[in-house]
Amino acid sequence: MNILVIFFLLFGLFFFTGGAVGIIRMPDFYSRLHPAGKLDTLGIMSMVLGLALYNLNHFSAGTLLLSIKMILIIFFVFLSSPTATHSIVDAGIRAGLRHWSKEQRRVE
Amino acid sequence: MKFAAFLIVSLCGGLLLYATADLPAWGDPNSPAGTHLSPHYIEKALEETDVPNLVTAVLADYRGYDTMFETAVVFCAGLACLLLLRDYTRKKGSFYRHIPTGVVIHFKENRKNPPKSREFEHMDKEWVPYDLIMKTVCRILIPFIQLYALYVVAHGDFSPGGGFQGGVIFGSSLILLAISYNLRTVMDRIKERVLGFLCVLGVLVYTGIGVLCMIPGGNFLDYSKLAVFLPVDPGHVRALGMLGVEIGVGIAVMAVMVVIYVNIASEGRHDEGL
């Protein structure tokens, strides 16, 4: 059980690190939103899943309820975070922000 | 008028500042709050009020009078927003969109009530096409957000939560509806009159419970006297009184949030915005 928990936590940590590096290193607004939206969703998913499993070590009705609540958090984050990213990108395109390209290094 | 308002505000502020000089020093362990009040709350709150959450017990019971006026302050904020921003003049002209063809019609005068049908859609001046993803996800999420708000209100005396937080969550779910659809959708569901009524109702529930405690001969907001009306274990009555008060706070905060948002977003016209 604990091995599974550690695996999930490390998996989530990997994605969080990747997301953080991506937010700093990516060249422009749109591509920065990509790690912010996607990797955080997956990172939170595996981390909270690991914590929910760890919480079940002492199995009882109370801890089961708590774990179900945690999995509900995953569900709602999974639903809302990509939508928020999508609408931010949408707003950026509507406002006329140009995307980055290799030829045009400096975004005007 | 402005000078008079300034005078009153500076007088009140000066009086408050003058009164702070008499308060005990910051973090003074020998102050009355440190020697008597806090130990009493920490040791006796559970057996006196039957509420496991100490914060709620202090906020809604021991300091209930204070919280009542906090609710009144929230109510005043909503009222001030309404009085300052509400604009009853109807704007000239409105845009309609014929849905099957996408043709937009501009009515320059509002002589009659515009046609209300399935084919025509009233649209904002700065119209953006509805985003299907946003709309669908918000439609799925809003009921859950509202359910969670009710959970937070109802669990105020067991776990972190309470009327203020729950009311804010409920209000934000309605604001989310206004953002993802448009302002008219919200205003069609909750009429302005109902919103105003809910603002008042919340404060009235709070003060009403306070007055109800006076009928059997208790003090204002002394929930233990409610045992006459409630057929439950007398030890649990104060917890129920707190729950009632929290519900009042939740209703008031929810309505005030929506009133403030709607008035600011639409510049007081309640028709379009954001």
Short mmCIF file of C-alpha atoms in Angstrom, two decimals:
data_model
loop_
_atom_site.label_atom_id
_atom_site.label_comp_id
_atom_site.label_asym_id
_atom_site.label_seq_id
_atom_site.Cartn_x
_atom_site.Cartn_y
_atom_site.Cartn_z
CA MET A 1 0.00 0.00 0.00
CA ASN A 2 2.66 2.50 1.07
CA ILE A 3 4.71 1.75 -2.03
CA LEU A 4 1.72 2.71 -4.14
CA VAL A 5 1.28 5.92 -2.12
CA ILE A 6 4.95 6.86 -2.57
CA PHE A 7 4.71 6.11 -6.27
CA PHE A 8 1.70 8.40 -6.67
CA LEU A 9 3.32 11.20 -4.66
CA LEU A 10 6.55 11.02 -6.65
CA PHE A 11 4.61 10.90 -9.90
CA GLY A 12 2.71 14.03 -8.86
CA LEU A 13 5.92 15.71 -7.75
CA PHE A 14 7.48 15.00 -11.13
CA PHE A 15 4.59 16.64 -12.92
CA PHE A 16 4.54 19.60 -10.56
CA THR A 17 8.24 20.17 -11.14
CA GLY A 18 7.74 19.88 -14.87
CA GLY A 19 4.87 22.35 -14.72
CA ALA A 20 6.84 24.85 -12.65
CA VAL A 21 9.86 24.66 -14.99
CA GLY A 22 7.54 24.96 -17.97
CA ILE A 23 5.85 28.11 -16.63
CA ILE A 24 9.24 29.78 -16.25
CA ARG A 25 10.89 28.51 -19.43
CA MET A 26 8.12 28.66 -22.02
CA PRO A 27 8.39 31.61 -24.42
CA ASP A 28 4.96 33.27 -24.38
CA PHE A 29 1.55 33.57 -22.78
CA TYR A 30 -0.18 30.71 -24.57
CA SER A 31 2.57 28.16 -24.22
CA ARG A 32 2.99 29.05 -20.54
CA LEU A 33 -0.67 28.28 -19.98
CA HIS A 34 -0.09 24.81 -21.34
CA PRO A 35 2.00 23.55 -18.36
CA ALA A 36 -0.03 25.65 -15.95
CA GLY A 37 -3.28 24.06 -17.04
CA LYS A 38 -2.37 20.55 -17.99
CA LEU A 39 0.42 19.43 -15.74
CA ASP A 40 -1.12 20.89 -12.63
CA THR A 41 -4.26 18.93 -13.26
CA LEU A 42 -2.35 15.68 -13.55
CA GLY A 43 -0.05 16.57 -10.65
CA ILE A 44 -2.91 17.35 -8.32
CA MET A 45 -4.70 14.23 -9.51
CA SER A 46 -1.93 11.80 -8.64
CA MET A 47 -0.91 13.61 -5.44
CA VAL A 48 -4.39 13.75 -3.97
CA LEU A 49 -4.97 10.17 -5.06
CA GLY A 50 -1.85 9.17 -3.15
CA LEU A 51 -2.99 11.06 -0.07
CA ALA A 52 -6.45 9.51 -0.29
CA LEU A 53 -4.87 6.05 -0.38
CA TYR A 54 -2.60 6.91 2.54
CA ASN A 55 -5.62 8.06 4.49
CA LEU A 56 -7.18 4.62 4.04
CA ASN A 57 -4.37 2.95 6.01
CA HIS A 58 -6.60 2.99 9.09
CA PHE A 59 -9.74 1.79 7.43
CA SER A 60 -13.00 3.04 8.95
CA ALA A 61 -16.16 4.82 7.85
CA GLY A 62 -14.67 8.21 8.74
CA THR A 63 -11.48 7.82 6.73
CA LEU A 64 -13.42 6.35 3.82
CA LEU A 65 -15.66 9.44 3.80
CA LEU A 66 -12.60 11.68 3.85
CA SER A 67 -11.05 9.79 0.95
CA ILE A 68 -14.24 10.07 -1.07
CA LYS A 69 -14.20 13.83 -0.46
CA MET A 70 -10.59 13.97 -1.69
CA ILE A 71 -11.53 12.09 -4.85
CA LEU A 72 -14.36 14.57 -5.35
CA ILE A 73 -11.76 17.35 -5.18
CA ILE A 74 -9.85 15.58 -7.97
CA PHE A 75 -13.01 15.38 -10.03
CA PHE A 76 -13.81 19.08 -9.68
CA VAL A 77 -10.25 20.24 -10.28
CA PHE A 78 -10.11 17.98 -13.30
CA LEU A 79 -13.28 19.60 -14.60
CA SER A 80 -12.61 23.24 -13.81
CA SER A 81 -8.88 23.74 -14.34
CA PRO A 82 -8.81 22.92 -18.09
CA THR A 83 -11.96 25.00 -18.57
CA ALA A 84 -10.33 27.97 -16.89
CA THR A 85 -7.24 27.57 -19.07
CA HIS A 86 -9.41 27.29 -22.13
CA SER A 87 -11.31 30.47 -21.36
CA ILE A 88 -8.11 32.40 -20.60
CA VAL A 89 -6.67 31.37 -23.97
CA ASP A 90 -9.97 32.30 -25.59
CA ALA A 91 -9.88 35.73 -24.00
CA GLY A 92 -6.27 36.21 -25.10
CA ILE A 93 -7.11 35.40 -28.72
CA ARG A 94 -10.16 37.67 -28.66
CA ALA A 95 -8.08 40.50 -27.25
CA GLY A 96 -5.70 40.05 -30.16
CA LEU A 97 -2.57 38.76 -28.46
CA ARG A 98 -0.24 37.28 -31.08
CA HIS A 99 1.25 33.89 -30.47
CA TRP A 100 4.98 33.28 -30.43
CA SER A 101 6.77 31.91 -33.44
CA LYS A 102 10.33 31.01 -34.14
CA GLU A 103 10.92 33.64 -36.84
CA GLN A 104 9.54 36.48 -34.83
CA ARG A 105 11.48 36.20 -31.62
CA ARG A 106 10.18 39.25 -29.87
CA VAL A 107 6.46 39.34 -29.29
CA GLU A 108 5.17 42.78 -30.13
CA MET B 1 -23.23 68.02 2.20
CA LYS B 2 -19.84 66.54 1.46
CA PHE B 3 -18.30 68.71 4.16
CA ALA B 4 -20.88 67.48 6.68
CA ALA B 5 -20.17 63.87 5.76
CA PHE B 6 -16.44 64.49 6.10
CA LEU B 7 -16.99 66.11 9.50
CA ILE B 8 -19.07 63.19 10.77
CA VAL B 9 -16.62 60.61 9.50
CA SER B 10 -13.58 62.35 10.98
CA LEU B 11 -15.38 62.88 14.30
CA CYS B 12 -16.29 59.19 14.54
CA GLY B 13 -12.81 58.17 13.49
CA GLY B 14 -11.23 60.50 16.02
CA LEU B 15 -13.50 59.18 18.75
CA LEU B 16 -12.54 55.58 17.88
CA LEU B 17 -8.86 56.43 17.84
CA TYR B 18 -9.23 58.22 21.18
CA ALA B 19 -10.94 55.14 22.64
CA THR B 20 -8.13 52.82 21.53
CA ALA B 21 -5.83 54.55 24.02
CA ASP B 22 -7.73 52.83 26.84
CA LEU B 23 -7.37 49.34 25.35
CA PRO B 24 -4.82 46.99 26.96
CA ALA B 25 -1.48 46.64 25.21
CA TRP B 26 -1.15 44.27 22.26
CA GLY B 27 -0.77 40.69 23.47
CA ASP B 28 -0.77 41.69 27.13
CA PRO B 29 -1.12 38.42 29.14
CA ASN B 30 -2.58 40.29 32.14
CA SER B 31 -5.43 41.91 30.22
CA PRO B 32 -8.95 40.78 31.14
CA ALA B 33 -9.26 39.00 27.78
CA GLY B 34 -6.15 36.94 28.55
CA THR B 35 -6.91 36.11 32.18
CA HIS B 36 -10.67 35.51 32.18
CA LEU B 37 -12.29 35.47 28.80
CA SER B 38 -10.16 33.20 26.62
CA PRO B 39 -9.67 30.45 29.24
CA HIS B 40 -13.42 30.46 29.86
CA TYR B 41 -14.20 30.09 26.17
CA ILE B 42 -11.62 27.35 25.67
CA GLU B 43 -12.66 25.30 28.71
CA LYS B 44 -16.42 25.82 28.83
CA ALA B 45 -17.54 26.41 25.24
CA LEU B 46 -18.28 22.77 24.42
CA GLU B 47 -20.31 22.01 27.53
CA GLU B 48 -22.15 25.33 27.49
CA THR B 49 -23.10 25.49 23.83
CA ASP B 50 -22.73 21.90 22.56
CA VAL B 51 -20.85 23.21 19.51
CA PRO B 52 -17.55 21.47 18.69
CA ASN B 53 -16.27 24.40 16.62
CA LEU B 54 -14.97 26.96 19.10
CA VAL B 55 -14.69 29.72 16.51
CA THR B 56 -18.36 29.47 15.65
CA ALA B 57 -19.32 29.37 19.33
CA VAL B 58 -17.44 32.62 19.98
CA LEU B 59 -18.58 34.29 16.78
CA ALA B 60 -22.26 33.43 16.78
CA ASP B 61 -23.02 32.97 20.48
CA TYR B 62 -20.67 34.75 22.87
CA ARG B 63 -20.12 37.61 20.45
CA GLY B 64 -23.45 37.30 18.65
CA TYR B 65 -24.27 40.97 19.08
CA ASP B 66 -21.08 41.93 17.28
CA THR B 67 -21.79 39.51 14.43
CA MET B 68 -25.30 40.87 14.07
CA PHE B 69 -23.90 44.29 13.30
CA GLU B 70 -21.33 42.76 10.96
CA THR B 71 -24.26 41.37 9.01
CA ALA B 72 -25.85 44.80 9.13
CA VAL B 73 -22.63 46.29 7.74
CA VAL B 74 -22.71 43.82 4.84
CA PHE B 75 -26.34 44.76 4.27
CA CYS B 76 -25.43 48.47 4.29
CA ALA B 77 -22.71 47.82 1.70
CA GLY B 78 -25.28 46.25 -0.62
CA LEU B 79 -27.74 49.05 0.04
CA ALA B 80 -25.13 51.73 -0.65
CA CYS B 81 -24.18 50.02 -3.91
CA LEU B 82 -27.80 49.92 -4.96
CA LEU B 83 -28.52 53.53 -4.01
CA LEU B 84 -25.39 54.95 -5.60
CA LEU B 85 -25.27 52.94 -8.80
CA ARG B 86 -28.81 51.93 -9.72
CA ASP B 87 -29.86 53.69 -12.90
CA TYR B 88 -33.53 53.45 -13.82
CA THR B 89 -33.33 55.30 -17.13
CA ARG B 90 -33.73 52.81 -19.93
CA LYS B 91 -30.99 52.83 -22.46
CA LYS B 92 -32.00 53.73 -26.00
CA GLY B 93 -31.77 51.01 -28.56
CA SER B 94 -31.19 47.32 -28.30
CA PHE B 95 -29.67 44.64 -30.46
CA TYR B 96 -31.40 41.47 -31.53
CA ARG B 97 -29.98 38.55 -33.35
CA HIS B 98 -31.95 36.28 -35.63
CA ILE B 99 -30.59 32.91 -34.58
CA PRO B 100 -31.10 30.83 -37.79
CA THR B 101 -29.50 33.38 -40.12
CA GLY B 102 -27.23 35.28 -37.74
CA VAL B 103 -28.55 38.68 -38.90
CA VAL B 104 -28.37 41.39 -36.25
CA ILE B 105 -31.16 43.93 -35.95
CA HIS B 106 -30.66 47.23 -34.19
CA PHE B 107 -33.77 48.78 -32.64
CA LYS B 108 -33.01 52.47 -32.29
CA GLU B 109 -35.95 53.39 -30.08
CA ASN B 110 -37.65 51.18 -27.56
CA ARG B 111 -41.17 51.96 -28.53
CA LYS B 112 -42.69 48.62 -27.77
CA ASN B 113 -41.60 45.58 -25.92
CA PRO B 114 -39.12 43.85 -28.19
CA PRO B 115 -40.31 40.55 -29.66
CA LYS B 116 -39.61 37.64 -27.39
CA SER B 117 -39.40 34.41 -29.29
CA ARG B 118 -37.18 31.44 -29.91
CA GLU B 119 -35.91 32.86 -33.17
CA PHE B 120 -34.70 36.18 -31.83
CA GLU B 121 -32.15 36.61 -29.14
CA HIS B 122 -31.59 39.81 -27.19
CA MET B 123 -27.89 40.47 -27.27
CA ASP B 124 -25.39 42.71 -25.59
CA LYS B 125 -23.66 45.51 -27.42
CA GLU B 126 -20.30 43.88 -26.89
CA TRP B 127 -21.51 40.46 -27.75
CA VAL B 128 -19.23 37.47 -27.84
CA PRO B 129 -20.41 34.09 -29.02
CA TYR B 130 -21.22 31.71 -26.22
CA ASP B 131 -18.40 29.35 -25.54
CA LEU B 132 -19.81 25.83 -25.50
CA ILE B 133 -17.13 24.43 -23.18
CA MET B 134 -17.49 27.23 -20.64
CA LYS B 135 -21.26 27.03 -20.72
CA THR B 136 -21.44 23.28 -20.30
CA VAL B 137 -18.86 23.04 -17.53
CA CYS B 138 -20.47 25.92 -15.63
CA ARG B 139 -23.84 24.29 -16.01
CA ILE B 140 -22.45 21.10 -14.49
CA LEU B 141 -20.52 22.85 -11.73
CA ILE B 142 -23.02 25.42 -10.48
CA PRO B 143 -25.36 22.96 -8.72
CA PHE B 144 -22.39 21.39 -6.96
CA ILE B 145 -21.08 24.79 -5.89
CA GLN B 146 -24.49 25.66 -4.46
CA LEU B 147 -24.76 22.33 -2.70
CA TYR B 148 -21.32 22.89 -1.23
CA ALA B 149 -22.37 26.35 -0.07
CA LEU B 150 -25.32 24.86 1.81
CA TYR B 151 -22.97 22.25 3.28
CA VAL B 152 -20.63 24.98 4.51
CA VAL B 153 -23.51 26.88 6.11
CA ALA B 154 -24.96 23.78 7.75
CA HIS B 155 -21.59 22.56 9.01
CA GLY B 156 -20.66 25.88 10.55
CA ASP B 157 -20.86 24.51 14.07
CA PHE B 158 -18.99 21.25 13.41
CA SER B 159 -16.17 22.17 11.06
CA PRO B 160 -14.66 25.27 9.50
CA GLY B 161 -17.40 27.19 7.76
CA GLY B 162 -20.40 29.27 8.58
CA GLY B 163 -22.80 31.80 7.23
CA PHE B 164 -20.35 34.30 5.78
CA GLN B 165 -18.32 31.73 3.88
CA GLY B 166 -21.32 29.76 2.68
CA GLY B 167 -23.10 32.92 1.56
CA VAL B 168 -20.07 34.05 -0.40
CA ILE B 169 -19.79 30.66 -2.11
CA PHE B 170 -23.47 30.69 -3.02
CA GLY B 171 -23.25 34.24 -4.32
CA SER B 172 -20.19 33.40 -6.39
CA SER B 173 -22.05 30.53 -8.02
CA LEU B 174 -24.65 33.02 -9.24
CA ILE B 175 -21.87 35.35 -10.40
CA LEU B 176 -20.35 32.43 -12.30
CA LEU B 177 -23.72 31.97 -14.01
CA ALA B 178 -23.69 35.66 -14.94
CA ILE B 179 -20.17 35.38 -16.36
CA SER B 180 -20.64 32.19 -18.31
CA TYR B 181 -24.06 33.06 -19.75
CA ASN B 182 -25.00 36.70 -19.39
CA LEU B 183 -26.38 39.06 -16.82
CA ARG B 184 -29.95 38.85 -18.08
CA THR B 185 -30.04 35.11 -17.44
CA VAL B 186 -29.37 35.73 -13.77
CA MET B 187 -31.74 38.67 -13.54
CA ASP B 188 -34.47 36.58 -15.17
CA ARG B 189 -34.01 33.85 -12.56
CA ILE B 190 -33.73 36.12 -9.55
CA LYS B 191 -35.68 39.32 -9.85
CA GLU B 192 -34.18 42.45 -8.40
CA ARG B 193 -37.06 42.66 -5.95
CA VAL B 194 -36.36 39.15 -4.67
CA LEU B 195 -32.69 40.00 -4.20
CA GLY B 196 -33.54 43.06 -2.15
CA PHE B 197 -36.02 41.04 -0.15
CA LEU B 198 -33.38 38.38 0.57
CA CYS B 199 -30.91 41.04 1.76
CA VAL B 200 -33.45 42.25 4.28
CA LEU B 201 -34.62 38.75 5.15
CA GLY B 202 -31.14 37.66 6.20
CA VAL B 203 -30.72 40.48 8.68
CA LEU B 204 -34.32 39.99 9.83
CA VAL B 205 -33.73 36.29 10.54
CA TYR B 206 -30.77 37.20 12.73
CA THR B 207 -32.52 39.94 14.69
CA GLY B 208 -35.73 37.93 14.71
CA ILE B 209 -33.99 35.07 16.50
CA GLY B 210 -32.60 37.63 18.93
CA VAL B 211 -36.04 39.01 19.64
CA LEU B 212 -37.50 35.50 19.86
CA CYS B 213 -35.12 34.86 22.76
CA MET B 214 -36.63 37.82 24.60
CA ILE B 215 -40.18 36.47 24.54
CA PRO B 216 -39.66 33.80 27.24
CA GLY B 217 -37.82 36.42 29.31
CA GLY B 218 -34.20 36.02 28.25
CA ASN B 219 -31.73 38.58 27.04
CA PHE B 220 -31.41 39.58 23.41
CA LEU B 221 -29.69 36.71 21.51
CA ASP B 222 -29.66 34.42 24.57
CA TYR B 223 -30.26 31.22 22.59
CA SER B 224 -30.72 28.98 25.62
CA LYS B 225 -34.17 30.53 26.14
CA LEU B 226 -35.26 29.11 22.79
CA ALA B 227 -35.85 25.77 24.55
CA VAL B 228 -39.47 26.83 24.97
CA PHE B 229 -40.02 26.75 21.21
CA LEU B 230 -37.81 23.83 20.23
CA PRO B 231 -38.72 20.33 21.40
CA VAL B 232 -35.11 19.13 21.70
CA ASP B 233 -32.54 18.41 24.35
CA PRO B 234 -32.04 21.72 26.24
CA GLY B 235 -28.26 21.35 26.03
CA HIS B 236 -28.39 21.47 22.26
CA VAL B 237 -30.61 24.53 21.90
CA ARG B 238 -27.77 27.03 21.72
CA ALA B 239 -26.25 25.11 18.79
CA LEU B 240 -29.56 25.27 16.96
CA GLY B 241 -29.87 28.98 17.66
CA MET B 242 -26.44 29.45 16.14
CA LEU B 243 -27.46 27.44 13.08
CA GLY B 244 -30.49 29.69 12.58
CA VAL B 245 -28.34 32.77 12.88
CA GLU B 246 -25.82 31.37 10.41
CA ILE B 247 -28.59 30.72 7.90
CA GLY B 248 -29.66 34.37 8.22
CA VAL B 249 -26.09 35.54 7.69
CA GLY B 250 -25.75 33.24 4.67
CA ILE B 251 -28.90 34.58 2.99
CA ALA B 252 -27.88 38.21 3.56
CA VAL B 253 -24.30 37.74 2.33
CA MET B 254 -25.44 35.80 -0.74
CA ALA B 255 -27.95 38.44 -1.80
CA VAL B 256 -25.58 41.33 -1.11
CA MET B 257 -22.80 39.70 -3.17
CA VAL B 258 -25.09 39.37 -6.16
CA VAL B 259 -26.50 42.90 -5.75
CA ILE B 260 -23.01 44.40 -5.64
CA TYR B 261 -21.81 42.38 -8.63
CA VAL B 262 -24.84 43.11 -10.77
CA ASN B 263 -24.82 46.83 -10.05
CA ILE B 264 -21.12 47.27 -10.69
CA ALA B 265 -20.93 45.04 -13.77
CA SER B 266 -23.88 46.68 -15.55
CA GLU B 267 -23.34 50.23 -14.27
CA GLY B 268 -26.66 50.04 -12.49
CA ARG B 269 -28.77 49.18 -15.52
CA HIS B 270 -29.13 45.45 -14.83
CA ASP B 271 -29.22 44.65 -18.52
CA GLU B 272 -25.76 43.80 -19.80
CA GLY B 273 -22.16 43.79 -18.74
CA LEU B 274 -19.11 41.56 -18.49
#
